[in-house]
Amino acid sequence: MTITISREAYWELFQGTVETSQHPDIGDAMDVVYKYPQPLGQGYLRLIELQDRLVLSILNLQLSDRPCLSYPISDSIKVQLFLI
């Protein structure tokens, strides 16, 4: 089964994991690890901001279903690359 979810709803699920987030590199506030939301699976998401508007996402997780994120076309999203 596939779960279709908007970008906004996807990130709202992470709001419940903010208090359990970690900074692996204490000197870098833009390197954050979030616990993956239970409704979607289990594991973690690590976001590392490499430079302005360039973020490396590392996911280590087991999904409960296949997610399909709905992203509107806009100038703010240039490239999305997912390696699975």
PDB file of N, CA and C in Angstrom:
ATOM      1  N   MET A   1       0.837  -1.179   0.000  1.00  0.00           N
ATOM      2  CA  MET A   1       0.000   0.000   0.000  1.00  0.00           C
ATOM      3  C   MET A   1       0.884   1.246   0.000  1.00  0.00           C
ATOM      4  N   THR A   2       0.485   2.264  -0.715  1.00  0.00           N
ATOM      5  CA  THR A   2       1.227   3.523  -0.790  1.00  0.00           C
ATOM      6  C   THR A   2       0.514   4.594   0.012  1.00  0.00           C
ATOM      7  N   ILE A   3       1.284   5.347   0.794  1.00  0.00           N
ATOM      8  CA  ILE A   3       0.754   6.484   1.550  1.00  0.00           C
ATOM      9  C   ILE A   3       1.136   7.745   0.788  1.00  0.00           C
ATOM     10  N   THR A   4       0.139   8.540   0.383  1.00  0.00           N
ATOM     11  CA  THR A   4       0.396   9.822  -0.272  1.00  0.00           C
ATOM     12  C   THR A   4       0.192  10.920   0.759  1.00  0.00           C
ATOM     13  N   ILE A   5       1.206  11.774   0.885  1.00  0.00           N
ATOM     14  CA  ILE A   5       1.187  12.803   1.922  1.00  0.00           C
ATOM     15  C   ILE A   5       1.829  14.072   1.363  1.00  0.00           C
ATOM     16  N   SER A   6       1.327  15.226   1.771  1.00  0.00           N
ATOM     17  CA  SER A   6       1.899  16.490   1.316  1.00  0.00           C
ATOM     18  C   SER A   6       3.206  16.753   2.053  1.00  0.00           C
ATOM     19  N   ARG A   7       4.008  17.625   1.479  1.00  0.00           N
ATOM     20  CA  ARG A   7       5.280  17.987   2.108  1.00  0.00           C
ATOM     21  C   ARG A   7       5.030  18.583   3.489  1.00  0.00           C
ATOM     22  N   GLU A   8       4.007  19.429   3.606  1.00  0.00           N
ATOM     23  CA  GLU A   8       3.709  20.073   4.881  1.00  0.00           C
ATOM     24  C   GLU A   8       3.301  19.045   5.943  1.00  0.00           C
ATOM     25  N   ALA A   9       2.430  18.115   5.567  1.00  0.00           N
ATOM     26  CA  ALA A   9       1.987  17.086   6.514  1.00  0.00           C
ATOM     27  C   ALA A   9       3.143  16.174   6.909  1.00  0.00           C
ATOM     28  N   TYR A  10       4.033  15.884   5.962  1.00  0.00           N
ATOM     29  CA  TYR A  10       5.209  15.053   6.242  1.00  0.00           C
ATOM     30  C   TYR A  10       6.072  15.694   7.323  1.00  0.00           C
ATOM     31  N   TRP A  11       6.367  16.998   7.166  1.00  0.00           N
ATOM     32  CA  TRP A  11       7.217  17.677   8.149  1.00  0.00           C
ATOM     33  C   TRP A  11       6.490  17.909   9.472  1.00  0.00           C
ATOM     34  N   GLU A  12       5.164  18.011   9.450  1.00  0.00           N
ATOM     35  CA  GLU A  12       4.414  18.122  10.706  1.00  0.00           C
ATOM     36  C   GLU A  12       4.595  16.867  11.559  1.00  0.00           C
ATOM     37  N   LEU A  13       4.708  15.711  10.922  1.00  0.00           N
ATOM     38  CA  LEU A  13       4.943  14.473  11.670  1.00  0.00           C
ATOM     39  C   LEU A  13       6.273  14.514  12.422  1.00  0.00           C
ATOM     40  N   PHE A  14       7.249  15.230  11.889  1.00  0.00           N
ATOM     41  CA  PHE A  14       8.551  15.338  12.548  1.00  0.00           C
ATOM     42  C   PHE A  14       8.522  16.280  13.738  1.00  0.00           C
ATOM     43  N   GLN A  15       7.525  17.159  13.817  1.00  0.00           N
ATOM     44  CA  GLN A  15       7.465  18.098  14.930  1.00  0.00           C
ATOM     45  C   GLN A  15       7.394  17.380  16.278  1.00  0.00           C
ATOM     46  N   GLY A  16       6.802  16.201  16.313  1.00  0.00           N
ATOM     47  CA  GLY A  16       6.739  15.423  17.554  1.00  0.00           C
ATOM     48  C   GLY A  16       8.069  14.808  17.934  1.00  0.00           C
ATOM     49  N   THR A  17       9.038  14.810  17.013  1.00  0.00           N
ATOM     50  CA  THR A  17      10.341  14.207  17.311  1.00  0.00           C
ATOM     51  C   THR A  17      11.415  15.255  17.581  1.00  0.00           C
ATOM     52  N   VAL A  18      11.037  16.527  17.574  1.00  0.00           N
ATOM     53  CA  VAL A  18      12.025  17.590  17.745  1.00  0.00           C
ATOM     54  C   VAL A  18      12.755  17.468  19.078  1.00  0.00           C
ATOM     55  N   GLU A  19      12.038  17.154  20.143  1.00  0.00           N
ATOM     56  CA  GLU A  19      12.696  17.069  21.456  1.00  0.00           C
ATOM     57  C   GLU A  19      13.675  15.909  21.537  1.00  0.00           C
ATOM     58  N   THR A  20      13.552  14.931  20.647  1.00  0.00           N
ATOM     59  CA  THR A  20      14.494  13.813  20.655  1.00  0.00           C
ATOM     60  C   THR A  20      15.565  13.971  19.578  1.00  0.00           C
ATOM     61  N   SER A  21      15.610  15.157  18.935  1.00  0.00           N
ATOM     62  CA  SER A  21      16.619  15.369  17.903  1.00  0.00           C
ATOM     63  C   SER A  21      17.996  15.530  18.547  1.00  0.00           C
ATOM     64  N   GLN A  22      19.011  15.282  17.741  1.00  0.00           N
ATOM     65  CA  GLN A  22      20.383  15.342  18.222  1.00  0.00           C
ATOM     66  C   GLN A  22      21.225  16.143  17.237  1.00  0.00           C
ATOM     67  N   HIS A  23      22.331  16.647  17.718  1.00  0.00           N
ATOM     68  CA  HIS A  23      23.321  17.313  16.877  1.00  0.00           C
ATOM     69  C   HIS A  23      24.606  16.480  16.954  1.00  0.00           C
ATOM     70  N   PRO A  24      24.864  15.607  15.958  1.00  0.00           N
ATOM     71  CA  PRO A  24      26.059  14.769  15.995  1.00  0.00           C
ATOM     72  C   PRO A  24      27.346  15.589  16.054  1.00  0.00           C
ATOM     73  N   ASP A  25      27.369  16.711  15.347  1.00  0.00           N
ATOM     74  CA  ASP A  25      28.516  17.613  15.371  1.00  0.00           C
ATOM     75  C   ASP A  25      28.089  18.829  16.189  1.00  0.00           C
ATOM     76  N   ILE A  26      28.500  18.865  17.448  1.00  0.00           N
ATOM     77  CA  ILE A  26      28.058  19.912  18.373  1.00  0.00           C
ATOM     78  C   ILE A  26      28.381  21.307  17.851  1.00  0.00           C
ATOM     79  N   GLY A  27      29.450  21.447  17.101  1.00  0.00           N
ATOM     80  CA  GLY A  27      29.843  22.745  16.565  1.00  0.00           C
ATOM     81  C   GLY A  27      29.058  23.159  15.329  1.00  0.00           C
ATOM     82  N   ASP A  28      28.189  22.285  14.828  1.00  0.00           N
ATOM     83  CA  ASP A  28      27.437  22.577  13.609  1.00  0.00           C
ATOM     84  C   ASP A  28      25.945  22.446  13.881  1.00  0.00           C
ATOM     85  N   ALA A  29      25.275  23.573  14.059  1.00  0.00           N
ATOM     86  CA  ALA A  29      23.838  23.565  14.354  1.00  0.00           C
ATOM     87  C   ALA A  29      23.010  23.116  13.158  1.00  0.00           C
ATOM     88  N   MET A  30      23.611  23.058  11.970  1.00  0.00           N
ATOM     89  CA  MET A  30      22.885  22.671  10.760  1.00  0.00           C
ATOM     90  C   MET A  30      23.048  21.179  10.448  1.00  0.00           C
ATOM     91  N   ASP A  31      23.538  20.412  11.398  1.00  0.00           N
ATOM     92  CA  ASP A  31      23.678  18.956  11.278  1.00  0.00           C
ATOM     93  C   ASP A  31      22.789  18.343  12.356  1.00  0.00           C
ATOM     94  N   VAL A  32      21.604  17.866  11.937  1.00  0.00           N
ATOM     95  CA  VAL A  32      20.598  17.429  12.901  1.00  0.00           C
ATOM     96  C   VAL A  32      20.097  16.035  12.551  1.00  0.00           C
ATOM     97  N   VAL A  33      19.884  15.197  13.575  1.00  0.00           N
ATOM     98  CA  VAL A  33      19.305  13.864  13.402  1.00  0.00           C
ATOM     99  C   VAL A  33      17.931  13.850  14.075  1.00  0.00           C
ATOM    100  N   TYR A  34      16.914  13.426  13.315  1.00  0.00           N
ATOM    101  CA  TYR A  34      15.552  13.320  13.825  1.00  0.00           C
ATOM    102  C   TYR A  34      15.136  11.852  13.867  1.00  0.00           C
ATOM    103  N   LYS A  35      14.387  11.496  14.885  1.00  0.00           N
ATOM    104  CA  LYS A  35      13.766  10.176  14.935  1.00  0.00           C
ATOM    105  C   LYS A  35      12.657  10.161  13.892  1.00  0.00           C
ATOM    106  N   TYR A  36      12.581   9.092  13.088  1.00  0.00           N
ATOM    107  CA  TYR A  36      11.572   9.021  12.039  1.00  0.00           C
ATOM    108  C   TYR A  36      10.198   8.817  12.669  1.00  0.00           C
ATOM    109  N   PRO A  37       9.156   9.498  12.184  1.00  0.00           N
ATOM    110  CA  PRO A  37       7.820   9.406  12.780  1.00  0.00           C
ATOM    111  C   PRO A  37       7.239   7.986  12.724  1.00  0.00           C
ATOM    112  N   GLN A  38       6.719   7.510  13.825  1.00  0.00           N
ATOM    113  CA  GLN A  38       6.146   6.166  13.931  1.00  0.00           C
ATOM    114  C   GLN A  38       5.075   5.851  12.884  1.00  0.00           C
ATOM    115  N   PRO A  39       4.189   6.802  12.519  1.00  0.00           N
ATOM    116  CA  PRO A  39       3.167   6.448  11.525  1.00  0.00           C
ATOM    117  C   PRO A  39       3.745   6.021  10.172  1.00  0.00           C
ATOM    118  N   LEU A  40       4.984   6.444   9.881  1.00  0.00           N
ATOM    119  CA  LEU A  40       5.593   6.114   8.595  1.00  0.00           C
ATOM    120  C   LEU A  40       6.597   4.972   8.665  1.00  0.00           C
ATOM    121  N   GLY A  41       7.141   4.712   9.831  1.00  0.00           N
ATOM    122  CA  GLY A  41       8.132   3.654   9.976  1.00  0.00           C
ATOM    123  C   GLY A  41       8.977   3.876  11.220  1.00  0.00           C
ATOM    124  N   GLN A  42      10.196   3.323  11.188  1.00  0.00           N
ATOM    125  CA  GLN A  42      11.105   3.521  12.319  1.00  0.00           C
ATOM    126  C   GLN A  42      12.519   3.694  11.799  1.00  0.00           C
ATOM    127  N   GLY A  43      13.304   4.487  12.515  1.00  0.00           N
ATOM    128  CA  GLY A  43      14.671   4.776  12.112  1.00  0.00           C
ATOM    129  C   GLY A  43      14.974   6.240  12.357  1.00  0.00           C
ATOM    130  N   TYR A  44      15.856   6.803  11.514  1.00  0.00           N
ATOM    131  CA  TYR A  44      16.199   8.205  11.696  1.00  0.00           C
ATOM    132  C   TYR A  44      16.428   8.905  10.363  1.00  0.00           C
ATOM    133  N   LEU A  45      16.361  10.225  10.418  1.00  0.00           N
ATOM    134  CA  LEU A  45      16.630  11.111   9.293  1.00  0.00           C
ATOM    135  C   LEU A  45      17.694  12.094   9.748  1.00  0.00           C
ATOM    136  N   ARG A  46      18.791  12.175   9.012  1.00  0.00           N
ATOM    137  CA  ARG A  46      19.842  13.143   9.332  1.00  0.00           C
ATOM    138  C   ARG A  46      19.889  14.182   8.220  1.00  0.00           C
ATOM    139  N   LEU A  47      19.829  15.453   8.600  1.00  0.00           N
ATOM    140  CA  LEU A  47      19.890  16.557   7.648  1.00  0.00           C
ATOM    141  C   LEU A  47      21.149  17.360   7.906  1.00  0.00           C
ATOM    142  N   ILE A  48      21.961  17.532   6.870  1.00  0.00           N
ATOM    143  CA  ILE A  48      23.197  18.307   6.973  1.00  0.00           C
ATOM    144  C   ILE A  48      23.140  19.409   5.921  1.00  0.00           C
ATOM    145  N   GLU A  49      23.105  20.663   6.368  1.00  0.00           N
ATOM    146  CA  GLU A  49      23.104  21.773   5.421  1.00  0.00           C
ATOM    147  C   GLU A  49      24.534  22.027   4.986  1.00  0.00           C
ATOM    148  N   LEU A  50      24.824  21.743   3.714  1.00  0.00           N
ATOM    149  CA  LEU A  50      26.166  21.882   3.174  1.00  0.00           C
ATOM    150  C   LEU A  50      26.469  23.333   2.801  1.00  0.00           C
ATOM    151  N   GLN A  51      25.482  23.996   2.234  1.00  0.00           N
ATOM    152  CA  GLN A  51      25.556  25.424   1.932  1.00  0.00           C
ATOM    153  C   GLN A  51      24.132  25.918   1.753  1.00  0.00           C
ATOM    154  N   ASP A  52      23.973  27.197   1.511  1.00  0.00           N
ATOM    155  CA  ASP A  52      22.634  27.760   1.374  1.00  0.00           C
ATOM    156  C   ASP A  52      21.860  27.018   0.293  1.00  0.00           C
ATOM    157  N   ARG A  53      20.693  26.474   0.673  1.00  0.00           N
ATOM    158  CA  ARG A  53      19.775  25.764  -0.227  1.00  0.00           C
ATOM    159  C   ARG A  53      20.321  24.438  -0.752  1.00  0.00           C
ATOM    160  N   LEU A  54      21.331  23.876  -0.084  1.00  0.00           N
ATOM    161  CA  LEU A  54      21.838  22.558  -0.445  1.00  0.00           C
ATOM    162  C   LEU A  54      21.923  21.718   0.829  1.00  0.00           C
ATOM    163  N   VAL A  55      21.016  20.736   0.940  1.00  0.00           N
ATOM    164  CA  VAL A  55      20.925  19.916   2.146  1.00  0.00           C
ATOM    165  C   VAL A  55      21.119  18.458   1.776  1.00  0.00           C
ATOM    166  N   LEU A  56      21.975  17.779   2.513  1.00  0.00           N
ATOM    167  CA  LEU A  56      22.187  16.347   2.357  1.00  0.00           C
ATOM    168  C   LEU A  56      21.269  15.637   3.340  1.00  0.00           C
ATOM    169  N   SER A  57      20.434  14.730   2.841  1.00  0.00           N
ATOM    170  CA  SER A  57      19.519  13.957   3.695  1.00  0.00           C
ATOM    171  C   SER A  57      19.999  12.521   3.723  1.00  0.00           C
ATOM    172  N   ILE A  58      20.180  11.982   4.932  1.00  0.00           N
ATOM    173  CA  ILE A  58      20.584  10.593   5.111  1.00  0.00           C
ATOM    174  C   ILE A  58      19.501   9.911   5.923  1.00  0.00           C
ATOM    175  N   LEU A  59      18.933   8.853   5.361  1.00  0.00           N
ATOM    176  CA  LEU A  59      17.868   8.134   6.046  1.00  0.00           C
ATOM    177  C   LEU A  59      18.318   6.712   6.332  1.00  0.00           C
ATOM    178  N   ASN A  60      18.088   6.269   7.544  1.00  0.00           N
ATOM    179  CA  ASN A  60      18.317   4.885   7.933  1.00  0.00           C
ATOM    180  C   ASN A  60      17.014   4.450   8.589  1.00  0.00           C
ATOM    181  N   LEU A  61      16.190   3.739   7.826  1.00  0.00           N
ATOM    182  CA  LEU A  61      14.869   3.449   8.350  1.00  0.00           C
ATOM    183  C   LEU A  61      14.255   2.221   7.711  1.00  0.00           C
ATOM    184  N   GLN A  62      13.209   1.775   8.352  1.00  0.00           N
ATOM    185  CA  GLN A  62      12.365   0.705   7.839  1.00  0.00           C
ATOM    186  C   GLN A  62      10.970   1.289   7.729  1.00  0.00           C
ATOM    187  N   LEU A  63      10.465   1.366   6.499  1.00  0.00           N
ATOM    188  CA  LEU A  63       9.162   1.978   6.268  1.00  0.00           C
ATOM    189  C   LEU A  63       8.042   0.989   6.530  1.00  0.00           C
ATOM    190  N   SER A  64       6.919   1.501   7.052  1.00  0.00           N
ATOM    191  CA  SER A  64       5.753   0.649   7.256  1.00  0.00           C
ATOM    192  C   SER A  64       4.974   0.488   5.955  1.00  0.00           C
ATOM    193  N   ASP A  65       5.019   1.486   5.079  1.00  0.00           N
ATOM    194  CA  ASP A  65       4.406   1.456   3.754  1.00  0.00           C
ATOM    195  C   ASP A  65       5.269   2.292   2.813  1.00  0.00           C
ATOM    196  N   ARG A  66       4.934   2.278   1.536  1.00  0.00           N
ATOM    197  CA  ARG A  66       5.664   3.090   0.564  1.00  0.00           C
ATOM    198  C   ARG A  66       5.124   4.514   0.600  1.00  0.00           C
ATOM    199  N   PRO A  67       5.971   5.496   0.980  1.00  0.00           N
ATOM    200  CA  PRO A  67       5.491   6.877   1.000  1.00  0.00           C
ATOM    201  C   PRO A  67       5.595   7.512  -0.382  1.00  0.00           C
ATOM    202  N   CYS A  68       4.690   8.393  -0.671  1.00  0.00           N
ATOM    203  CA  CYS A  68       4.714   9.193  -1.898  1.00  0.00           C
ATOM    204  C   CYS A  68       4.506  10.629  -1.454  1.00  0.00           C
ATOM    205  N   LEU A  69       5.566  11.442  -1.500  1.00  0.00           N
ATOM    206  CA  LEU A  69       5.466  12.827  -1.060  1.00  0.00           C
ATOM    207  C   LEU A  69       5.005  13.701  -2.205  1.00  0.00           C
ATOM    208  N   SER A  70       4.057  14.560  -1.929  1.00  0.00           N
ATOM    209  CA  SER A  70       3.494  15.460  -2.923  1.00  0.00           C
ATOM    210  C   SER A  70       4.180  16.817  -2.790  1.00  0.00           C
ATOM    211  N   TYR A  71       5.011  17.178  -3.775  1.00  0.00           N
ATOM    212  CA  TYR A  71       5.717  18.455  -3.779  1.00  0.00           C
ATOM    213  C   TYR A  71       5.172  19.339  -4.884  1.00  0.00           C
ATOM    214  N   PRO A  72       4.751  20.562  -4.558  1.00  0.00           N
ATOM    215  CA  PRO A  72       4.323  21.477  -5.613  1.00  0.00           C
ATOM    216  C   PRO A  72       5.542  21.959  -6.408  1.00  0.00           C
ATOM    217  N   ILE A  73       5.343  22.233  -7.671  1.00  0.00           N
ATOM    218  CA  ILE A  73       6.421  22.778  -8.496  1.00  0.00           C
ATOM    219  C   ILE A  73       6.601  24.242  -8.105  1.00  0.00           C
ATOM    220  N   SER A  74       7.854  24.602  -7.787  1.00  0.00           N
ATOM    221  CA  SER A  74       8.127  25.987  -7.411  1.00  0.00           C
ATOM    222  C   SER A  74       9.590  26.303  -7.664  1.00  0.00           C
ATOM    223  N   ASP A  75       9.930  27.577  -7.598  1.00  0.00           N
ATOM    224  CA  ASP A  75      11.315  28.003  -7.783  1.00  0.00           C
ATOM    225  C   ASP A  75      12.185  27.625  -6.600  1.00  0.00           C
ATOM    226  N   SER A  76      11.579  27.369  -5.439  1.00  0.00           N
ATOM    227  CA  SER A  76      12.375  27.083  -4.246  1.00  0.00           C
ATOM    228  C   SER A  76      12.918  25.656  -4.242  1.00  0.00           C
ATOM    229  N   ILE A  77      12.320  24.768  -5.039  1.00  0.00           N
ATOM    230  CA  ILE A  77      12.802  23.392  -5.105  1.00  0.00           C
ATOM    231  C   ILE A  77      13.446  23.190  -6.466  1.00  0.00           C
ATOM    232  N   LYS A  78      14.756  23.079  -6.480  1.00  0.00           N
ATOM    233  CA  LYS A  78      15.489  22.963  -7.732  1.00  0.00           C
ATOM    234  C   LYS A  78      15.726  21.499  -8.092  1.00  0.00           C
ATOM    235  N   VAL A  79      16.305  20.722  -7.181  1.00  0.00           N
ATOM    236  CA  VAL A  79      16.662  19.341  -7.477  1.00  0.00           C
ATOM    237  C   VAL A  79      16.391  18.493  -6.251  1.00  0.00           C
ATOM    238  N   GLN A  80      15.799  17.349  -6.470  1.00  0.00           N
ATOM    239  CA  GLN A  80      15.616  16.377  -5.401  1.00  0.00           C
ATOM    240  C   GLN A  80      16.226  15.069  -5.882  1.00  0.00           C
ATOM    241  N   LEU A  81      17.095  14.499  -5.098  1.00  0.00           N
ATOM    242  CA  LEU A  81      17.751  13.250  -5.464  1.00  0.00           C
ATOM    243  C   LEU A  81      17.574  12.278  -4.321  1.00  0.00           C
ATOM    244  N   PHE A  82      16.985  11.132  -4.617  1.00  0.00           N
ATOM    245  CA  PHE A  82      16.784  10.105  -3.613  1.00  0.00           C
ATOM    246  C   PHE A  82      17.550   8.866  -4.029  1.00  0.00           C
ATOM    247  N   LEU A  83      18.413   8.385  -3.181  1.00  0.00           N
ATOM    248  CA  LEU A  83      19.133   7.141  -3.416  1.00  0.00           C
ATOM    249  C   LEU A  83      18.599   6.107  -2.458  1.00  0.00           C
ATOM    250  N   ILE A  84      18.123   5.022  -2.991  1.00  0.00           N
ATOM    251  CA  ILE A  84      17.550   3.971  -2.140  1.00  0.00           C
ATOM    252  C   ILE A  84      18.301   2.691  -2.383  1.00  0.00           C
TER     253      ILE A  84
END
